[in-house]
XYZ file of C-alpha atoms in Angstrom:
681
model
C 6.855 -32.527 -36.483
C 9.457 -31.643 -33.619
C 8.711 -29.104 -30.943
C 10.409 -25.854 -30.689
C 11.997 -26.192 -27.791
C 13.355 -29.672 -29.103
C 14.852 -28.016 -31.846
C 16.541 -25.287 -29.979
C 17.827 -27.738 -27.783
C 19.106 -29.744 -30.865
C 20.792 -26.864 -31.657
C 22.836 -26.246 -28.537
C 23.803 -29.424 -28.277
C 25.198 -29.394 -32.198
C 27.608 -26.304 -30.678
C 28.749 -28.565 -28.063
C 26.877 -27.746 -25.020
C 26.154 -30.518 -22.462
C 22.547 -31.523 -21.862
C 22.426 -29.913 -18.336
C 23.729 -26.742 -19.535
C 21.219 -26.935 -22.181
C 18.773 -27.322 -19.982
C 20.102 -24.459 -17.603
C 19.863 -22.268 -20.439
C 16.307 -22.930 -21.502
C 15.413 -22.690 -17.821
C 16.946 -19.099 -17.775
C 15.234 -17.759 -21.171
C 11.708 -19.183 -20.253
C 11.913 -17.456 -16.780
C 12.987 -14.049 -18.717
C 9.999 -14.747 -20.785
C 7.659 -15.073 -17.904
C 8.839 -12.118 -16.301
C 8.880 -10.061 -19.278
C 4.773 -11.098 -19.248
C 4.560 -10.012 -15.537
C 6.321 -6.449 -16.542
C 3.634 -6.048 -18.880
C 0.853 -7.096 -16.920
C 2.001 -4.606 -14.227
C 2.133 -1.674 -16.834
C -1.179 -2.538 -17.970
C -2.563 -3.051 -13.983
C -1.307 0.360 -12.961
C -0.948 2.752 -15.778
C -4.300 4.044 -15.194
C -3.693 6.656 -12.025
C -0.094 6.411 -12.686
C 2.250 9.332 -14.242
C 2.148 9.478 -17.963
C 4.726 7.863 -19.790
C 5.364 8.537 -23.383
C 6.432 5.751 -25.563
C 10.300 6.296 -25.511
C 10.498 6.609 -21.315
C 8.115 3.260 -21.667
C 10.475 1.409 -24.081
C 13.433 2.281 -22.180
C 11.884 0.925 -18.759
C 11.180 -2.025 -20.069
C 14.350 -2.672 -21.547
C 16.072 -1.736 -18.571
C 13.477 -4.141 -16.567
C 14.593 -7.017 -19.043
C 18.303 -6.533 -17.835
C 17.163 -6.717 -14.535
C 15.376 -9.939 -15.581
C 18.487 -11.474 -17.370
C 20.571 -10.588 -14.286
C 18.052 -12.556 -11.978
C 18.012 -15.815 -14.418
C 21.568 -16.246 -14.494
C 21.779 -15.966 -10.595
C 18.728 -18.563 -10.994
C 20.619 -21.153 -12.938
C 24.353 -20.318 -11.651
C 24.129 -23.559 -9.408
C 23.348 -25.425 -12.294
C 25.964 -23.868 -14.466
C 28.567 -24.349 -11.621
C 27.724 -27.970 -12.221
C 28.249 -27.980 -15.465
C 32.005 -26.830 -15.115
C 32.588 -29.266 -12.780
C 34.812 -31.714 -15.275
C 33.543 -35.201 -13.617
C 29.555 -34.057 -14.013
C 29.861 -31.950 -17.139
C 31.109 -34.274 -19.409
C 28.762 -36.875 -18.134
C 25.634 -35.203 -17.868
C 23.602 -37.058 -20.074
C 23.695 -39.716 -17.552
C 21.530 -37.846 -15.199
C 18.072 -38.883 -16.837
C 15.935 -38.075 -13.216
C 18.014 -35.616 -11.654
C 15.632 -35.165 -8.555
C 17.652 -32.383 -6.808
C 18.054 -30.215 -9.895
C 14.547 -30.464 -10.880
C 13.006 -29.743 -7.229
C 15.522 -26.977 -6.962
C 13.655 -25.476 -10.367
C 10.584 -25.842 -8.737
C 11.755 -23.874 -5.668
C 12.662 -20.945 -7.719
C 9.403 -21.189 -9.651
C 7.372 -20.868 -6.678
C 9.272 -18.136 -5.068
C 9.315 -16.302 -7.967
C 5.554 -16.654 -8.472
C 5.127 -15.570 -4.971
C 7.212 -12.682 -5.427
C 5.436 -11.469 -8.220
C 2.009 -11.898 -6.332
C 3.135 -9.866 -3.376
C 4.532 -7.269 -5.796
C 1.357 -6.814 -7.241
C -0.031 -6.688 -4.130
C 1.994 -4.316 -2.712
C 1.942 -1.562 -5.394
C -1.819 -1.644 -5.394
C -1.940 -0.885 -1.541
C 1.518 1.756 -1.404
C 2.371 2.314 -4.902
C 5.711 1.219 -4.250
C 6.966 -1.995 -5.658
C 8.022 -5.022 -3.277
C 10.479 -4.110 -0.685
C 12.149 -5.236 2.390
C 10.032 -2.856 4.628
C 7.106 -5.714 4.035
C 8.793 -7.566 6.778
C 7.487 -5.058 8.861
C 4.172 -6.659 8.812
C 5.533 -9.671 10.572
C 5.806 -7.267 14.056
C 1.803 -7.537 13.989
C 1.520 -10.800 11.982
C -2.183 -11.045 13.360
C -3.500 -7.744 12.147
C -1.586 -8.081 8.957
C -3.320 -11.576 8.237
C -6.620 -10.004 8.956
C -6.232 -6.956 6.647
C -5.219 -9.359 3.947
C -7.924 -11.922 4.644
C -10.661 -9.513 4.629
C -9.466 -7.140 1.827
C -8.351 -9.781 -0.727
C -9.767 -13.213 -1.927
C -6.822 -15.040 -0.711
C -7.769 -18.635 -1.564
C -8.324 -18.146 -5.308
C -5.095 -16.472 -5.263
C -3.603 -19.554 -3.270
C -5.216 -22.127 -5.635
C -3.880 -20.094 -8.893
C -0.314 -20.010 -7.244
C -0.470 -23.835 -6.472
C -1.984 -24.285 -9.869
C 0.920 -22.081 -11.668
C 3.810 -24.112 -9.440
C 2.541 -27.453 -10.738
C 2.447 -26.505 -14.353
C 6.020 -24.913 -13.874
C 7.248 -27.955 -12.186
C 5.468 -30.457 -15.134
C 7.152 -28.055 -17.785
C 10.442 -28.242 -16.047
C 10.245 -32.277 -16.124
C 9.171 -32.325 -19.934
C 12.400 -29.960 -20.684
C 14.843 -31.897 -18.679
C 13.583 -34.775 -20.468
C 13.796 -33.033 -23.843
C 17.664 -32.182 -23.151
C 18.397 -35.855 -21.348
C 17.518 -37.428 -24.885
C 20.231 -35.349 -26.778
C 23.265 -37.328 -28.045
C 26.041 -37.480 -25.588
C 28.872 -34.592 -25.695
C 31.066 -35.651 -28.359
C 34.892 -35.840 -27.736
C 36.203 -32.365 -27.957
C 40.147 -31.332 -27.123
C 40.747 -29.925 -23.423
C 41.705 -26.467 -24.724
C 38.148 -26.043 -26.951
C 36.132 -27.274 -23.746
C 38.472 -24.451 -21.630
C 37.607 -21.820 -23.995
C 34.138 -22.802 -24.585
C 34.054 -22.686 -20.629
C 35.878 -19.542 -20.037
C 33.941 -17.592 -22.770
C 30.467 -18.973 -21.108
C 31.872 -17.365 -17.985
C 32.551 -14.108 -19.359
C 28.854 -14.079 -21.087
C 27.059 -14.954 -17.871
C 29.165 -12.592 -15.741
C 28.683 -9.779 -18.482
C 24.539 -10.514 -18.093
C 25.013 -10.256 -14.242
C 27.013 -7.001 -14.665
C 24.426 -5.397 -16.995
C 26.358 -2.808 -18.458
C 28.825 -1.544 -21.190
C 30.419 0.432 -17.774
C 33.088 -0.011 -15.093
C 30.054 0.292 -12.787
C 27.578 -2.453 -13.043
C 23.585 -2.295 -13.250
C 21.975 -0.704 -10.199
C 18.886 0.017 -8.859
C 19.308 3.459 -9.217
C 19.582 3.474 -13.202
C 15.855 2.567 -12.965
C 15.253 6.095 -11.542
C 17.254 7.863 -14.212
C 14.213 9.106 -16.138
C 12.872 11.115 -12.715
C 9.560 9.573 -13.547
C 8.098 7.041 -10.365
C 6.275 4.996 -12.644
C 9.073 4.442 -15.148
C 11.329 3.317 -12.438
C 8.611 0.945 -10.694
C 8.252 -0.719 -14.089
C 12.002 -1.393 -14.840
C 12.581 -2.821 -11.165
C 12.468 -6.440 -10.530
C 10.785 -7.247 -7.433
C 13.004 -10.054 -6.385
C 16.105 -8.335 -6.841
C 14.749 -5.097 -5.318
C 13.770 -7.074 -2.080
C 17.488 -7.912 -1.332
C 18.544 -4.942 -2.758
C 16.550 -2.911 0.406
C 16.686 -6.120 2.726
C 20.283 -4.666 3.746
C 18.808 -1.517 4.706
C 16.433 -2.881 7.064
C 18.248 -2.820 10.264
C 18.365 1.181 9.624
C 15.071 1.783 10.219
C 14.083 4.257 12.868
C 12.553 3.688 16.442
C 9.367 5.712 16.383
C 8.616 5.800 19.741
C 11.924 7.023 20.390
C 10.973 9.634 17.488
C 7.775 10.703 18.884
C 9.577 11.282 22.389
C 12.195 13.495 20.403
C 9.367 15.619 18.656
C 8.762 18.320 21.334
C 12.540 19.218 21.390
C 13.122 18.510 17.715
C 10.337 21.095 16.540
C 11.720 23.614 18.362
C 15.165 22.715 17.359
C 14.181 22.875 13.791
C 11.932 26.296 14.137
C 8.540 24.228 13.104
C 5.977 26.909 13.206
C 3.221 24.604 13.110
C 4.318 21.584 15.224
C 2.049 18.270 14.840
C 3.513 15.295 17.209
C 0.712 12.952 15.816
C 1.971 13.321 12.212
C 5.618 13.866 12.872
C 5.648 16.979 10.701
C 8.709 18.587 10.555
C 7.539 20.765 7.466
C 7.965 24.748 7.756
C 7.552 27.513 5.066
C 10.719 29.702 5.246
C 9.684 33.392 3.618
C 12.330 35.526 2.301
C 14.290 37.934 4.365
C 13.722 41.564 3.750
C 17.487 41.846 2.776
C 17.695 38.605 0.308
C 19.105 39.514 -2.637
C 16.649 40.711 -5.772
C 16.270 38.977 -9.002
C 17.567 35.362 -9.803
C 21.284 35.439 -9.166
C 23.050 31.926 -10.106
C 24.403 29.458 -7.766
C 27.244 27.454 -8.248
C 28.148 24.697 -5.334
C 31.397 23.584 -5.351
C 32.023 20.282 -3.289
C 35.928 19.688 -2.965
C 37.150 16.300 -2.169
C 38.355 15.722 1.054
C 39.166 19.626 2.123
C 40.319 19.471 5.603
C 40.380 22.552 7.496
C 43.522 21.999 9.052
C 45.376 21.418 5.755
C 44.216 25.012 4.308
C 45.648 28.672 4.586
C 42.647 29.860 6.282
C 43.373 28.024 9.127
C 46.977 29.256 8.982
C 48.787 26.192 7.982
C 52.637 27.198 7.918
C 53.231 25.680 4.450
C 50.519 27.574 2.697
C 48.706 25.421 0.491
C 45.819 27.499 -0.312
C 46.448 30.721 -1.333
C 43.925 30.898 -3.725
C 40.894 30.062 -1.515
C 42.525 32.284 1.351
C 41.957 34.980 -1.123
C 38.467 34.151 -1.873
C 37.797 33.821 1.797
C 38.718 37.643 2.366
C 35.670 38.824 0.058
C 33.299 36.306 1.203
C 31.029 34.610 4.178
C 33.601 32.321 5.588
C 32.161 29.741 7.953
C 35.510 28.497 10.262
C 33.705 25.821 12.906
C 31.636 23.800 10.018
C 31.412 20.022 10.026
C 30.467 17.474 7.983
C 28.828 14.754 9.908
C 30.673 12.009 8.504
C 33.742 11.110 6.330
C 32.985 9.392 2.980
C 32.203 11.416 -0.076
C 28.733 9.603 -0.887
C 27.456 10.428 2.213
C 28.699 14.029 1.750
C 27.085 14.681 -1.443
C 23.570 13.139 0.135
C 23.772 15.534 2.968
C 24.682 18.393 1.238
C 21.841 18.051 -1.583
C 18.793 16.423 1.332
C 19.863 18.597 4.413
C 20.090 15.107 6.103
C 23.020 13.705 7.956
C 23.272 10.474 6.377
C 23.221 7.942 9.661
C 22.598 4.775 7.966
C 24.692 2.198 9.497
C 24.826 -0.927 6.881
C 25.909 1.176 3.795
C 25.475 4.812 2.390
C 21.980 6.208 2.227
C 22.390 6.733 -1.719
C 22.671 3.071 -1.846
C 19.016 2.604 -0.136
C 16.229 1.840 -2.919
C 13.645 2.580 0.237
C 15.394 6.172 0.870
C 15.177 7.118 -3.169
C 12.438 9.863 -2.782
C 13.684 12.930 -1.243
C 12.484 16.276 -0.654
C 15.277 18.730 -2.256
C 15.197 22.676 -1.163
C 16.895 23.141 -4.676
C 13.608 22.200 -6.390
C 12.220 25.653 -4.990
C 14.590 27.258 -7.400
C 11.723 27.876 -9.741
C 12.643 28.796 -13.257
C 16.475 27.574 -12.952
C 18.345 25.480 -14.985
C 19.698 22.973 -12.776
C 23.225 21.063 -13.294
C 25.250 18.488 -11.828
C 29.140 18.327 -12.978
C 31.475 15.377 -12.296
C 34.697 14.566 -13.711
C 33.769 10.256 -14.025
C 30.518 9.204 -13.567
C 27.254 9.867 -11.122
C 26.502 5.725 -11.265
C 29.283 5.416 -8.555
C 27.449 4.906 -5.043
C 24.110 4.926 -6.809
C 24.147 9.045 -6.493
C 22.489 8.916 -9.872
C 19.226 7.613 -8.438
C 19.192 10.716 -5.763
C 19.972 12.898 -8.777
C 17.811 12.458 -11.191
C 14.922 11.000 -9.331
C 14.518 14.305 -7.091
C 16.081 17.309 -8.800
C 13.927 18.316 -11.329
C 14.933 19.382 -14.805
C 18.415 18.078 -13.999
C 21.173 17.813 -16.848
C 24.097 15.474 -15.604
C 27.609 16.196 -17.217
C 29.870 13.512 -17.030
C 33.384 12.526 -18.537
C 32.014 11.511 -22.082
C 30.409 14.995 -22.039
C 33.505 16.962 -21.796
C 36.141 17.583 -24.595
C 39.185 17.418 -22.027
C 41.249 14.058 -21.606
C 40.673 11.668 -18.183
C 43.371 12.331 -16.429
C 43.123 9.499 -14.246
C 40.323 7.074 -12.665
C 38.523 9.850 -11.156
C 37.988 11.396 -14.780
C 39.059 14.606 -15.706
C 41.383 16.706 -13.492
C 39.630 19.016 -11.290
C 40.796 22.330 -12.690
C 39.684 20.949 -16.322
C 36.212 20.023 -14.501
C 35.826 23.431 -13.435
C 37.004 25.234 -16.914
C 34.280 22.825 -18.704
C 31.587 23.788 -16.028
C 32.496 27.485 -17.095
C 31.973 27.297 -20.838
C 28.225 25.692 -19.865
C 27.830 28.826 -17.493
C 28.597 31.093 -20.099
C 26.633 30.204 -22.571
C 23.448 30.234 -20.450
C 20.826 32.570 -20.811
C 18.363 32.045 -17.939
C 19.838 31.740 -14.036
C 20.895 28.248 -12.961
C 21.850 26.143 -10.197
C 24.980 23.945 -10.534
C 26.834 21.666 -8.263
C 30.227 20.554 -9.066
C 31.834 17.204 -7.527
C 35.489 17.632 -7.643
C 37.480 14.193 -6.878
C 41.254 14.799 -7.888
C 42.486 15.178 -4.100
C 42.461 11.379 -3.903
C 44.658 8.584 -4.446
C 46.475 8.505 -6.979
C 47.060 12.020 -6.754
C 47.615 12.841 -10.440
C 48.594 15.937 -11.365
C 48.145 16.412 -15.260
C 51.522 16.963 -17.135
C 49.896 19.363 -19.476
C 49.564 22.082 -16.446
C 53.155 22.909 -16.731
C 52.051 26.280 -14.862
C 51.861 24.481 -11.623
C 54.794 24.478 -9.746
C 55.377 21.231 -7.654
C 57.003 22.263 -4.151
C 58.832 19.621 -2.170
C 59.159 19.341 2.056
C 60.922 17.165 4.296
C 58.381 14.341 4.929
C 58.923 15.326 8.766
C 57.798 18.969 7.892
C 54.928 17.902 6.155
C 53.705 15.265 8.773
C 54.329 18.183 11.228
C 51.581 20.078 9.461
C 48.940 17.440 8.652
C 50.423 16.070 5.185
C 51.679 12.290 4.878
C 53.456 12.667 1.867
C 54.695 14.809 -1.255
C 52.277 13.674 -3.717
C 49.290 14.223 -1.009
C 50.680 17.570 -0.153
C 50.835 18.690 -4.034
C 47.321 17.258 -4.954
C 45.962 19.368 -2.173
C 47.943 22.401 -3.583
C 46.450 21.338 -7.143
C 42.951 21.449 -5.837
C 43.292 24.980 -4.353
C 45.126 25.893 -8.122
C 41.778 24.601 -9.845
C 39.962 27.054 -7.695
C 41.985 29.995 -8.647
C 41.844 28.975 -12.004
C 37.923 28.634 -12.496
C 37.413 32.075 -10.396
C 39.986 33.752 -12.568
C 38.102 32.424 -15.809
C 34.563 33.058 -14.226
C 35.545 36.655 -13.442
C 35.761 36.953 -17.497
C 32.287 36.081 -18.063
C 29.059 37.968 -18.011
C 27.371 35.528 -15.367
C 30.115 36.298 -12.689
C 28.720 39.381 -11.173
C 25.335 37.714 -10.868
C 26.485 34.361 -9.199
C 26.827 33.045 -5.781
C 29.901 30.572 -5.456
C 29.683 28.318 -2.684
C 32.858 26.028 -1.596
C 32.971 23.517 0.807
C 34.681 19.927 1.421
C 32.607 16.810 1.145
C 34.281 15.793 4.341
C 37.776 16.095 6.086
C 40.252 13.705 6.902
C 41.251 12.117 10.239
C 44.850 13.232 11.147
C 47.221 15.041 12.579
C 46.235 18.365 12.851
C 49.301 20.296 13.745
C 50.713 22.937 16.323
C 48.352 25.613 14.265
C 45.417 23.911 15.365
C 43.946 23.272 18.897
C 44.883 20.054 20.073
C 41.182 18.646 20.530
C 40.915 18.357 16.606
C 43.810 15.792 16.826
C 42.869 14.035 19.859
C 39.335 13.896 19.316
C 39.621 12.955 15.493
C 37.379 16.377 14.822
C 39.667 16.765 11.699
C 37.251 13.705 10.084
C 34.503 16.200 9.308
C 36.070 19.958 9.898
C 36.089 21.760 6.494
C 35.942 25.498 5.914
C 32.444 26.592 3.920
C 32.701 29.608 2.032
C 29.769 31.518 0.140
C 31.145 33.731 -2.437
C 29.478 36.663 -4.214
C 31.369 39.737 -4.308
C 28.903 41.718 -6.352
C 26.040 40.356 -4.152
C 27.055 40.413 -0.486
C 28.929 41.724 1.963
C 31.765 39.548 3.598
C 32.355 38.331 6.712
C 33.733 35.573 9.312
C 31.602 33.075 11.243
C 32.790 31.345 13.938
C 29.462 29.757 15.567
C 29.041 26.095 14.990
C 27.682 25.074 11.399
C 27.433 22.101 9.624
C 26.896 20.882 5.740
C 23.194 20.013 6.400
C 22.672 23.752 7.059
C 23.900 24.416 3.049
C 21.059 24.470 1.272
C 18.670 26.310 3.597
C 21.616 28.857 4.166
C 22.127 29.493 0.175
C 17.876 29.382 -0.368
C 17.317 31.883 2.322
C 20.077 34.264 0.582
C 17.565 34.832 -2.296
C 14.044 36.447 -2.818
C 11.546 33.135 -3.094
C 9.927 31.471 -0.201
C 10.592 27.969 0.109
C 9.520 24.525 2.113
C 11.975 22.976 4.674
C 11.330 19.517 5.946
C 15.035 18.364 6.356
C 17.982 19.091 9.489
C 19.482 21.852 8.137
C 18.754 25.453 9.195
C 19.741 28.776 7.848
C 23.445 29.880 9.451
C 22.304 33.353 9.391
C 19.003 33.474 10.725
C 19.633 34.891 14.219
C 16.421 32.721 15.971
C 19.286 29.821 16.027
C 22.737 31.040 17.429
C 21.706 30.004 20.622
C 21.066 26.694 20.046
C 23.501 25.762 17.061
C 25.919 22.459 17.252
C 27.139 19.972 14.590
C 25.826 16.600 14.623
C 28.952 13.636 13.993
C 28.232 10.162 13.717
C 31.315 7.799 13.252
C 29.401 4.817 11.347
C 32.015 1.914 11.954
C 32.318 2.397 16.055
C 28.981 1.110 16.802
C 27.924 3.645 15.866
C 29.426 6.479 17.968
C 27.430 9.833 17.823
C 28.094 13.321 19.114
C 27.545 16.974 18.830
C 30.175 19.693 18.663
C 29.342 23.013 19.948
C 31.767 26.410 20.235
C 33.325 25.100 23.253
C 32.874 21.590 23.925
C 32.366 18.022 22.213
C 30.173 15.256 23.613
C 30.112 11.793 22.435
C 28.452 8.826 23.460
C 27.649 5.288 21.566
C 24.458 5.093 19.682
C 22.979 3.198 22.669
C 23.631 5.814 25.225
C 26.518 4.349 27.024
C 29.888 5.733 27.132
C 28.927 9.139 27.424
C 32.037 11.947 27.596
C 31.973 15.525 27.501
C 35.255 16.847 26.211
C 36.593 20.727 26.389
C 37.836 21.863 23.048
C 40.229 24.841 24.350
C 41.649 22.342 27.010
C 45.466 21.435 26.911
C 44.763 17.932 27.133
C 41.042 17.342 26.117
C 41.113 13.523 26.620
C 42.315 13.858 30.247
C 40.271 17.205 30.902
C 37.020 16.166 30.505
C 34.073 17.950 31.582
C 32.291 16.239 34.719
C 29.000 18.401 35.049
C 26.539 15.660 34.933
C 23.711 18.363 33.953
C 25.188 19.364 30.775
C 26.051 15.859 30.236
C 22.131 14.744 29.956
C 21.441 17.548 28.225
C 23.476 16.943 25.333
C 22.991 13.189 25.684
C 19.337 13.944 25.233
C 19.904 16.628 22.169
C 22.244 13.942 20.742
C 19.958 11.124 20.853
C 17.111 13.222 19.672
C 18.936 14.462 16.647
C 19.906 10.933 15.666
C 16.915 9.108 16.163
C 14.866 12.045 14.072
C 17.553 11.768 11.474
C 17.121 8.125 11.246
C 13.211 8.874 10.607
C 13.911 11.610 7.911
C 15.921 9.567 5.855
C 12.718 7.706 4.558
C 10.411 10.158 5.603
C 11.124 13.306 3.694
C 8.964 12.637 0.407
C 8.840 15.487 -2.165
C 6.348 17.947 -2.101
C 5.750 21.179 -4.533
C 7.582 24.333 -3.153
C 5.188 27.669 -2.922
């Protein structure tokens, strides 16, 4: 009687696959089988004491885990598949009866995979986290870590079991190869059939690694879409998770520097009960006497690349944003407002978490180690929470940050709208805002919504159906003199303003409008020539990169005003929450912009990631900048005719700003992975 493996191998051989390819496919399938058993064992081992899972969520996690396992299995056998693709090997693979190198490679893969599984179980039992690159921290104190390991666990039986497993897998690999090598020679096939078979196999492999029927590949953040941490843990693959987090290892904080900074930063942030031993930045913020009563709605609109110097509120001669300027007359406008960095993913993260994204290797939204964040928005008890985007939140792993941290969140993406896609960024900004308005008018309870626009971005597509939007044209020289580099960019910026106007006009017709606080701000600015209508420092010192107006608009609820003190993106959520009548816990770098306690120590932190990084702080009159290692410190006068030449030489002032900048940077690095969720009052 034939062994089942022989039957499967024979079938694969009959369809024209060479022995080495049959061996690779069966090895990958067997690896997936073992990883599935390990995943089920993980669930059984840790389900007690973990958040409860209903059967639907459990099945979804297991299926997602299967997709991660498929990716790892395909990546593991990829070298064998590439060898098969070589014409002088693939067609003669039957001749390699004892391919020692291939079998040795397979044995090494199994040895490493089983080690990862063992360490993963131990890591989760100890820290309630799947294996990640932070385990390398133990190498700093290897003696202590080894001692703890030997005194806590029965290491020798585990080692013996691991060796036995590796030997067993090696023996099975030899048996499997012998079955495959005994198959008949690869029958003669026409070249085009071989090419078609190879191309098809390659596509299937690439799709398996991609992992989704989507523009975006399967990412670690997809595991966190349920919001249940144990469901995410079940779905993750320990090997892939380790390498996903490895690239963020270099972004770790310096604990000694954080402790040295604590006293100053606790005072700077208004920590009422400082605890240097615990590095505790937690503070409970109570409602103000003049807080808005009831439960007003909040709609936060993140405007793509909404540079201050390009807008009408800063007197751009081309008057590109009349609708926003009209709203600014009736709201609280913050004119000296900065984002800490360029990049939409960083802007979304900073706005939600109230932390500057100081990670250098990649955006923090892509860092699995930073997926657990305390959000002020969760203090909005009884609110429906919504996130609107024209395309997909899979981009930059934003979905993981959103779903894992924002309680009771509903995400609206391109597939949820009736409006047609405009370009690669999904539906147009006008349609996105109007689609959101349709959802808002049906709400019977208070809501918090964040809307992320994207149209003010190449390819700058203006929808043809918006015939009431009139294109304007200026000579190229005039455009460049006023901060725009081309006609299409200028009109796309105007279209964003047009979309704001359409949205507010529609909202005013709805009953929710009078009880809603609208917040508009840019996700970041754009580096460029700020024009003669702005101080020269904006262009010379690259302040255009982060400068964007921020507007709080609620004509029925708050008094208008213009605020020229330094403000920053991380302050948005503390400020919005402090307008409302409930307490909240703040553990972040953000502070209420309307709290006079901080008026004498306001500034905006800025970081240029690609420059070393370069870090700095902007206050009302100066800009201090230095390399992250403390070198190249300079203090510029924002009011100077030539700020690059007329640097301030006050050594004491430079030293004070150098210390504050360093302390903000070190504390922010620490907070990225030490801002874990906790219940609000």
